[in-house]
Short mmCIF file of N, CA, C and O in Angstrom, two decimals:
data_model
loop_
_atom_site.label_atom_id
_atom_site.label_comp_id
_atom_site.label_asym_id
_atom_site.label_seq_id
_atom_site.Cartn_x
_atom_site.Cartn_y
_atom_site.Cartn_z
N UNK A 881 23.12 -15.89 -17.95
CA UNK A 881 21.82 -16.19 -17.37
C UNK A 881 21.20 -14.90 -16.85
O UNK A 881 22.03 -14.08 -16.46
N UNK A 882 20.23 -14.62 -16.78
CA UNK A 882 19.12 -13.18 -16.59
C UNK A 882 19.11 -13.40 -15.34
O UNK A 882 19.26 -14.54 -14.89
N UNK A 883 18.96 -12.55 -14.75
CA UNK A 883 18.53 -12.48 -13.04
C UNK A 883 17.32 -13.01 -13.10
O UNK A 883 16.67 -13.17 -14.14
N UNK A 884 16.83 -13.40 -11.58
CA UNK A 884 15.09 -14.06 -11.86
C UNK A 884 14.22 -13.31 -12.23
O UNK A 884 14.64 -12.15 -12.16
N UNK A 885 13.45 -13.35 -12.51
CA UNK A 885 12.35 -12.39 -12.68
C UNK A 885 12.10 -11.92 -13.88
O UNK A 885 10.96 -11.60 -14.24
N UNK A 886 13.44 -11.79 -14.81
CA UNK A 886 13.93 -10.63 -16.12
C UNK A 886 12.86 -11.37 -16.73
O UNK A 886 12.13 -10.59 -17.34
N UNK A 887 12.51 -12.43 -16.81
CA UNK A 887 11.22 -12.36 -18.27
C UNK A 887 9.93 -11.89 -17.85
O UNK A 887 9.05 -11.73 -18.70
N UNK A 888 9.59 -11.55 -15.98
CA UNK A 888 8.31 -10.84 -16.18
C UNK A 888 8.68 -9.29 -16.53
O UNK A 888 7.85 -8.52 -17.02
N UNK A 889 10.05 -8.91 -16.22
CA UNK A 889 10.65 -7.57 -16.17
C UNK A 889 10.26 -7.25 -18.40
O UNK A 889 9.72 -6.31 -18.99
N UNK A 890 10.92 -8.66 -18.95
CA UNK A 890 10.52 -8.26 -20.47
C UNK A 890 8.93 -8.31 -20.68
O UNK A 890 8.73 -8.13 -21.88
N UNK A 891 7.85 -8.46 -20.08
CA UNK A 891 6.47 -8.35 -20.50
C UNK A 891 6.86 -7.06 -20.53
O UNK A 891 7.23 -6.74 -21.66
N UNK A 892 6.94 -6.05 -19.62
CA UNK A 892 7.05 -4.71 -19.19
C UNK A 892 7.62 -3.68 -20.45
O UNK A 892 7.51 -2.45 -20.55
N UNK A 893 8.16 -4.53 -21.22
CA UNK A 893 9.13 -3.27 -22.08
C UNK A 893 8.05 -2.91 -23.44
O UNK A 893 7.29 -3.58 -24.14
N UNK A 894 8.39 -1.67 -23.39
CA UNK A 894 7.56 -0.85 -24.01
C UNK A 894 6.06 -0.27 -23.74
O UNK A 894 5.39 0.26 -24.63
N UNK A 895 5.64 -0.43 -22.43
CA UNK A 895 4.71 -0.37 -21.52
C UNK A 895 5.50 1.21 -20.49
O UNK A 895 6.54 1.78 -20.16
N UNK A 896 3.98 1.20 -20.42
CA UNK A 896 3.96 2.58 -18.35
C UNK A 896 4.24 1.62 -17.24
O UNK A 896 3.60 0.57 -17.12
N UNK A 897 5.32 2.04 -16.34
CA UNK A 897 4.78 1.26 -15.74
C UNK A 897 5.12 1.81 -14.39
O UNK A 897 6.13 2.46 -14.64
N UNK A 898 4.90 1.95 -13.13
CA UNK A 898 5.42 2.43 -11.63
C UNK A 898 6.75 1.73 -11.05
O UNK A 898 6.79 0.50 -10.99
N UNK A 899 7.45 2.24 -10.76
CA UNK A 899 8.96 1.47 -9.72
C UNK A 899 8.77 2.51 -8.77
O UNK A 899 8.60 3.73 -8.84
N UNK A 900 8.89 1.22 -7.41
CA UNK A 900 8.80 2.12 -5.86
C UNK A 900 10.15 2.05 -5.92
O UNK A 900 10.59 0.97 -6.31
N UNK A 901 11.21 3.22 -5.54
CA UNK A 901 12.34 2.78 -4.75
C UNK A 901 12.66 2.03 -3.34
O UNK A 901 11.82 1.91 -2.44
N UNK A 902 13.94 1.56 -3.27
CA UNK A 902 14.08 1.66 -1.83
C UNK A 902 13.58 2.30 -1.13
O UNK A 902 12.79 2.07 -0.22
N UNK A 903 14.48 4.13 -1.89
CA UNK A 903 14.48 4.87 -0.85
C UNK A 903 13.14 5.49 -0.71
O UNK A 903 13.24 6.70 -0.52
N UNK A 904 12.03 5.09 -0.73
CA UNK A 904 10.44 5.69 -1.12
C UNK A 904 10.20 6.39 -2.48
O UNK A 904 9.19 7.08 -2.38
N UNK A 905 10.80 6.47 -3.79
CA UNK A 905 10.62 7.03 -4.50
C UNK A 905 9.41 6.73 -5.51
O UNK A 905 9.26 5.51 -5.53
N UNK A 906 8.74 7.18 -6.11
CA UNK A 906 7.37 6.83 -6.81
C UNK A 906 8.03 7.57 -8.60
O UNK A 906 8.14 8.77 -8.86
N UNK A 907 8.29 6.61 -9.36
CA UNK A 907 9.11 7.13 -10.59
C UNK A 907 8.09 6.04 -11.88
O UNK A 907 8.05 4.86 -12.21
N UNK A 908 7.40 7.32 -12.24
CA UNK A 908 6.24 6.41 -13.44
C UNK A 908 6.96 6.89 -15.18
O UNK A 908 6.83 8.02 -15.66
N UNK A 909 7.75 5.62 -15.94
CA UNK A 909 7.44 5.94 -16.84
C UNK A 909 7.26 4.74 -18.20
O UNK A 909 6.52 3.76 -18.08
N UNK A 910 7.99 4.98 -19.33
CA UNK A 910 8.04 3.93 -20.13
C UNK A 910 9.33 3.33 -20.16
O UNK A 910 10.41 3.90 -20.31
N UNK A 911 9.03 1.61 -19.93
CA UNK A 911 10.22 0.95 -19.63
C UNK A 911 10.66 0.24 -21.05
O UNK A 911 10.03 -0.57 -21.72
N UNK A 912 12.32 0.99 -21.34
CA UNK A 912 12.92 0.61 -22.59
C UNK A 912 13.51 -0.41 -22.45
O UNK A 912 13.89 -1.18 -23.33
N UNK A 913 13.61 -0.47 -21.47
CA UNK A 913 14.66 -1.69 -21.49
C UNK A 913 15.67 -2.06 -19.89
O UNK A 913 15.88 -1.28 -18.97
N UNK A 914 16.05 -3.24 -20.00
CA UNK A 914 16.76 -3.44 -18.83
C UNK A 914 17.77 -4.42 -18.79
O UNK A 914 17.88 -5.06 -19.84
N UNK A 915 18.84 -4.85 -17.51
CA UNK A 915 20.01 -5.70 -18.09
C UNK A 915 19.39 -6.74 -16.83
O UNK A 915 18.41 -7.02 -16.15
N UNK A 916 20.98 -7.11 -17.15
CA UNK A 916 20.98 -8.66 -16.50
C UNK A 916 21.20 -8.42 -14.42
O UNK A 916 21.36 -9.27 -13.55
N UNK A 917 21.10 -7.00 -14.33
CA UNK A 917 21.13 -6.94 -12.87
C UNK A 917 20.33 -6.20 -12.73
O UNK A 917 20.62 -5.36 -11.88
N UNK A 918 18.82 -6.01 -13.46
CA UNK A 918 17.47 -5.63 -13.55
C UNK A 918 17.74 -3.84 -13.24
O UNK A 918 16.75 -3.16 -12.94
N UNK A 919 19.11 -3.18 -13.35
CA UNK A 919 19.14 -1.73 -13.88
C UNK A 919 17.83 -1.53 -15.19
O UNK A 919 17.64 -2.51 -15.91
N UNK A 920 17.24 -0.65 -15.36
CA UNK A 920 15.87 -0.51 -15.92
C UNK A 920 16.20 1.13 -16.60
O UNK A 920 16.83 2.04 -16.07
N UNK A 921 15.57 1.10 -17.88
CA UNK A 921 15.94 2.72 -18.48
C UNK A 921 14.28 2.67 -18.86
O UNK A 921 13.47 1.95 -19.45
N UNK A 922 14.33 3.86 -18.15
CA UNK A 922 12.52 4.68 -18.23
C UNK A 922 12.72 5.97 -18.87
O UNK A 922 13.55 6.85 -18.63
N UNK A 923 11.41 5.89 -20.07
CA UNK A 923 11.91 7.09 -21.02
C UNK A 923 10.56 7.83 -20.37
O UNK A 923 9.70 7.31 -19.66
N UNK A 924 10.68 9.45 -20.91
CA UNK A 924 9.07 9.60 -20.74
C UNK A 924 8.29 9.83 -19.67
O UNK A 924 7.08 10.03 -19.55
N UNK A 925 9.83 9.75 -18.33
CA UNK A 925 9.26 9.43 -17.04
C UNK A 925 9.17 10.87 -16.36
O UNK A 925 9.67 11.97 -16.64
N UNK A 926 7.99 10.22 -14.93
CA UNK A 926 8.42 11.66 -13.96
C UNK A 926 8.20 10.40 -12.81
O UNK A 926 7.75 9.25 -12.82
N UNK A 927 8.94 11.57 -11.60
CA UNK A 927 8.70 11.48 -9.98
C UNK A 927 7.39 11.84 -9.62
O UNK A 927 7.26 13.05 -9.76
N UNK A 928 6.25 11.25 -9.17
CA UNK A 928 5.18 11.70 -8.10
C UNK A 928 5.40 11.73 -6.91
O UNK A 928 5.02 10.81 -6.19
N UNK A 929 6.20 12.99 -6.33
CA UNK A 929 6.39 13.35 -4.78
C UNK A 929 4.93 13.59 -3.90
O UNK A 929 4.29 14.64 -3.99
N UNK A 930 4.63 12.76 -3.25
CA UNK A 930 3.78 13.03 -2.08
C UNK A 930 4.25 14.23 -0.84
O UNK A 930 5.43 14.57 -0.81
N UNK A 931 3.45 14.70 -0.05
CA UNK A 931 3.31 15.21 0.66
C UNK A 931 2.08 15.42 1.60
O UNK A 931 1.01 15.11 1.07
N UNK A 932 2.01 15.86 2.79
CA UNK A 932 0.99 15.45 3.90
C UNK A 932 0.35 17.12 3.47
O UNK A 932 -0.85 17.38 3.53
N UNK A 933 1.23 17.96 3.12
CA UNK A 933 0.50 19.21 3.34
C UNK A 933 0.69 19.92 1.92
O UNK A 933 1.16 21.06 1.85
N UNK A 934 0.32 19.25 0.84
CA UNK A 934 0.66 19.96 -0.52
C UNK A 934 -0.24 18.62 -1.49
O UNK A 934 -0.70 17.59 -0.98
N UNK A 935 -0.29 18.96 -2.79
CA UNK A 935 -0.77 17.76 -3.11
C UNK A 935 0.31 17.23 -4.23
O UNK A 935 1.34 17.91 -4.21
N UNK A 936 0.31 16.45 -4.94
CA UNK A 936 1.40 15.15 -5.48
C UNK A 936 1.82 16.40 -6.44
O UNK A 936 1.15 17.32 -6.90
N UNK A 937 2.86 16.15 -6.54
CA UNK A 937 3.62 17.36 -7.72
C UNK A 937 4.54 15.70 -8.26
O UNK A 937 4.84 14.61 -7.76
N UNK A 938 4.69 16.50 -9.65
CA UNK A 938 4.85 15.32 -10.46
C UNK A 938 6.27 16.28 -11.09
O UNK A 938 6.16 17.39 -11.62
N UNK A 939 7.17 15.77 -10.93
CA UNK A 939 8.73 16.10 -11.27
C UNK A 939 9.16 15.65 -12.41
O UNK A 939 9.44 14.47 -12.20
N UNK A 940 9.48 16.03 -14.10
CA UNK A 940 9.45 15.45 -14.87
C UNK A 940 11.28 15.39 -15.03
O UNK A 940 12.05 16.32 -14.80
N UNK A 941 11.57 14.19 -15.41
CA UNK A 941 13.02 13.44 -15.42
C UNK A 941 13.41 12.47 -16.47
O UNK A 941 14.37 11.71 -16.58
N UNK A 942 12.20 12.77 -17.35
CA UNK A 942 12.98 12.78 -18.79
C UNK A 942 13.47 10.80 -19.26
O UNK A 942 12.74 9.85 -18.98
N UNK A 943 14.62 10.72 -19.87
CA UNK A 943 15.19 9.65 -19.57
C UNK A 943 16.03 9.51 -18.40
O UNK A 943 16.79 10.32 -17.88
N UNK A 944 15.69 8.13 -18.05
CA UNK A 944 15.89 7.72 -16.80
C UNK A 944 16.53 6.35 -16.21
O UNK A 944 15.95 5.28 -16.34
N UNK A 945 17.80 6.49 -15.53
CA UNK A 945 18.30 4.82 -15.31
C UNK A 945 17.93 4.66 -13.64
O UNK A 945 18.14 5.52 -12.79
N UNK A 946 17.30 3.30 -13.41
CA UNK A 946 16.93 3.45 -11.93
C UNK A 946 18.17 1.85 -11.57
O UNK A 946 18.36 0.98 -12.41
N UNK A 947 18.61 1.86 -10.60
CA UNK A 947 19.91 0.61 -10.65
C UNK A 947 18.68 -0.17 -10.16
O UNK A 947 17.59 0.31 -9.85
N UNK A 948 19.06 -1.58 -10.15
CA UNK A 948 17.91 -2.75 -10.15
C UNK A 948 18.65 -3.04 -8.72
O UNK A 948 18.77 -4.27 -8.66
N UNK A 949 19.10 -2.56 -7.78
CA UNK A 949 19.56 -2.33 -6.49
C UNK A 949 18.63 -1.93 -5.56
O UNK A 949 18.42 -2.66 -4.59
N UNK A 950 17.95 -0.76 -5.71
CA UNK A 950 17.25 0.25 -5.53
C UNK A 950 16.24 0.27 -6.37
O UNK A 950 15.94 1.32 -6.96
N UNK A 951 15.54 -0.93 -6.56
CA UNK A 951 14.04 -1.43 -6.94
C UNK A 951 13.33 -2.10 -5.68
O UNK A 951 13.64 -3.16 -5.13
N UNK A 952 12.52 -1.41 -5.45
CA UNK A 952 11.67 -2.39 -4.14
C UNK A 952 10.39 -3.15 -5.43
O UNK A 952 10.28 -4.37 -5.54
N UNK A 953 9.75 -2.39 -6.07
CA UNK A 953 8.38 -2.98 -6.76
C UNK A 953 8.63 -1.96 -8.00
O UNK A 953 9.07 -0.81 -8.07
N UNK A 954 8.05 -3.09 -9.14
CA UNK A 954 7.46 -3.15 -10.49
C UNK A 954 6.42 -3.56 -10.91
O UNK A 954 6.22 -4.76 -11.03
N UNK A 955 5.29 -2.38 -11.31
CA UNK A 955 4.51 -2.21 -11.60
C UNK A 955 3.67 -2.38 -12.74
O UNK A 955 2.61 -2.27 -12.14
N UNK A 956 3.44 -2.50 -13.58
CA UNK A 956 2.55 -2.10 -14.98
C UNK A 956 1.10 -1.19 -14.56
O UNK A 956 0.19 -1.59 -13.83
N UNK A 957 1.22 0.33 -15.35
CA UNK A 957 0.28 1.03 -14.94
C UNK A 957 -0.96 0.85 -15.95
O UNK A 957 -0.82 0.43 -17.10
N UNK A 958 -2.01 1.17 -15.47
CA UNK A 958 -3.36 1.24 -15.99
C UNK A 958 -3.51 2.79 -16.70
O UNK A 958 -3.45 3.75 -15.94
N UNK A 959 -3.66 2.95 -17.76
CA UNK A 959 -3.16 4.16 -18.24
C UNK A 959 -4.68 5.13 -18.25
O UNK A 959 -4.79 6.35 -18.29
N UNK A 960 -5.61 4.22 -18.21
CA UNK A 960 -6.82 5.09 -18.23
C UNK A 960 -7.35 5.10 -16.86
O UNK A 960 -8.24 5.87 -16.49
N UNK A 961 -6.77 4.19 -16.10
CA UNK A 961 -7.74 4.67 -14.35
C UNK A 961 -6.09 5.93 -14.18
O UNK A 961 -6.23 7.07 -13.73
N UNK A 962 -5.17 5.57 -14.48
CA UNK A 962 -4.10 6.77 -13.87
C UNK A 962 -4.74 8.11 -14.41
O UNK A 962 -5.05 8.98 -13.60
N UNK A 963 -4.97 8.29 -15.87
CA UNK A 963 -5.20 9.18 -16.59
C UNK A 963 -6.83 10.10 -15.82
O UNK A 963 -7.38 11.13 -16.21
N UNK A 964 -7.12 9.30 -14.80
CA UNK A 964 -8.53 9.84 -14.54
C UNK A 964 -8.41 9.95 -12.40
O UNK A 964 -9.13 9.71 -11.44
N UNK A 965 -7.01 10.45 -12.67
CA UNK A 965 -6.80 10.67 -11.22
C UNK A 965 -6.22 11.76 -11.00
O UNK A 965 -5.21 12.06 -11.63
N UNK A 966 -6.89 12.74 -9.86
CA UNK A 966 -7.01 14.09 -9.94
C UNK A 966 -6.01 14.15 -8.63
O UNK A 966 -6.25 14.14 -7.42
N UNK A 967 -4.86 14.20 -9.32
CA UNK A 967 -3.50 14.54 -8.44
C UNK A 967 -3.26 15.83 -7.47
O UNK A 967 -2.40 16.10 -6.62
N UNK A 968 -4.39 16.48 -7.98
CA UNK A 968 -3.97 17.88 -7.15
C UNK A 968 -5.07 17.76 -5.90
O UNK A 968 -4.91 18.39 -4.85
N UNK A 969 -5.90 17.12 -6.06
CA UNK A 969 -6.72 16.37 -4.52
C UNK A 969 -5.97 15.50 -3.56
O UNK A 969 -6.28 15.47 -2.37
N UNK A 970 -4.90 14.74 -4.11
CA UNK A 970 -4.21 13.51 -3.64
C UNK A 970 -3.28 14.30 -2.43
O UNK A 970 -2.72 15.35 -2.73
N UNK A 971 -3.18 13.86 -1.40
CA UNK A 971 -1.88 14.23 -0.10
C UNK A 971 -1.71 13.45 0.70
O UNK A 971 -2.51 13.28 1.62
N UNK A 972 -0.63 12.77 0.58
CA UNK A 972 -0.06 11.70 1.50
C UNK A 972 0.94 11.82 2.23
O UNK A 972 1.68 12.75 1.92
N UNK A 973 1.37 10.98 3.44
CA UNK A 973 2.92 11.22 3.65
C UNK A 973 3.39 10.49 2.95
O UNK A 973 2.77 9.52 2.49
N UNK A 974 5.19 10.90 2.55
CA UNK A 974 5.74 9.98 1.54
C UNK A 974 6.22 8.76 2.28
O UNK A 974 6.46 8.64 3.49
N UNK A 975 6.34 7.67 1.07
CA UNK A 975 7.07 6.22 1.57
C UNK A 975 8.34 6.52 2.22
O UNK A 975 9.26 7.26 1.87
N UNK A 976 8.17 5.69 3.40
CA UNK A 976 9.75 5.29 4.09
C UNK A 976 10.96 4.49 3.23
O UNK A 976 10.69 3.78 2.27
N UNK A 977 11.96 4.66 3.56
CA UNK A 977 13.14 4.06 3.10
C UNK A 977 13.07 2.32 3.66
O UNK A 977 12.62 1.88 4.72
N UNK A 978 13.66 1.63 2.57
CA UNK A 978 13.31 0.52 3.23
C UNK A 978 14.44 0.11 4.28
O UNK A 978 15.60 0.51 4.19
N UNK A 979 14.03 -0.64 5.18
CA UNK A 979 15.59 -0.63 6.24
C UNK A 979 15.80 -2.01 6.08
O UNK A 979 14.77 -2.69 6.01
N UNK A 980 17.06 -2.71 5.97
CA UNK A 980 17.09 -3.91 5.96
C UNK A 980 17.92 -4.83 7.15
O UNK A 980 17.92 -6.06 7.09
#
């Protein structure tokens, strides 16, 4: 049996799409695929690190396994409003860890 969710998790495959981590992480890429404990393999991907005093630097990480542990949110990205966002204007503080 699939964990809950796994058939909105299969709309997602072969799509962009955003995963927040737990631990605040912002990791955008293309989702290949995923198992039955929603572990997720993102090809294609990078990190968008925020910062309060720098602007978003984008960390590229290639293929990528994120554990479905350490999934807070799944996303599907908009590839033409992302594509028309001027990252080096952007400065935030980064997301908190989630505490449970």
């Amino acid at each position: 049996k699939m964990a809950s969710g796994a058939l909105d998790i299969e709309s997602y495959v072969g799509r962009t799409i955003h995963v927040v981590t737990c631990d605040g992480r912002n990791i955008i890429g293309n989702l290949k695929g995923f198992d039955q404990k929603t572990n997720i393999i993102l090809d294609e991907c990078h990190e968008r690190v925020f910062s309060p005093d720098a602007p978003v630097e984008q960390v590229p990480l290639g293929l990528y396994i994120v554990r479905g542990d350490n999934i807070a949110i799944i996303g599907e990205v908009d590839e033409e409003v992302d594509a028309e966002l001027d990252l080096s204007a952007i400065m935030a503080e980064p997301l908190a860890a989630v505490v449970h």
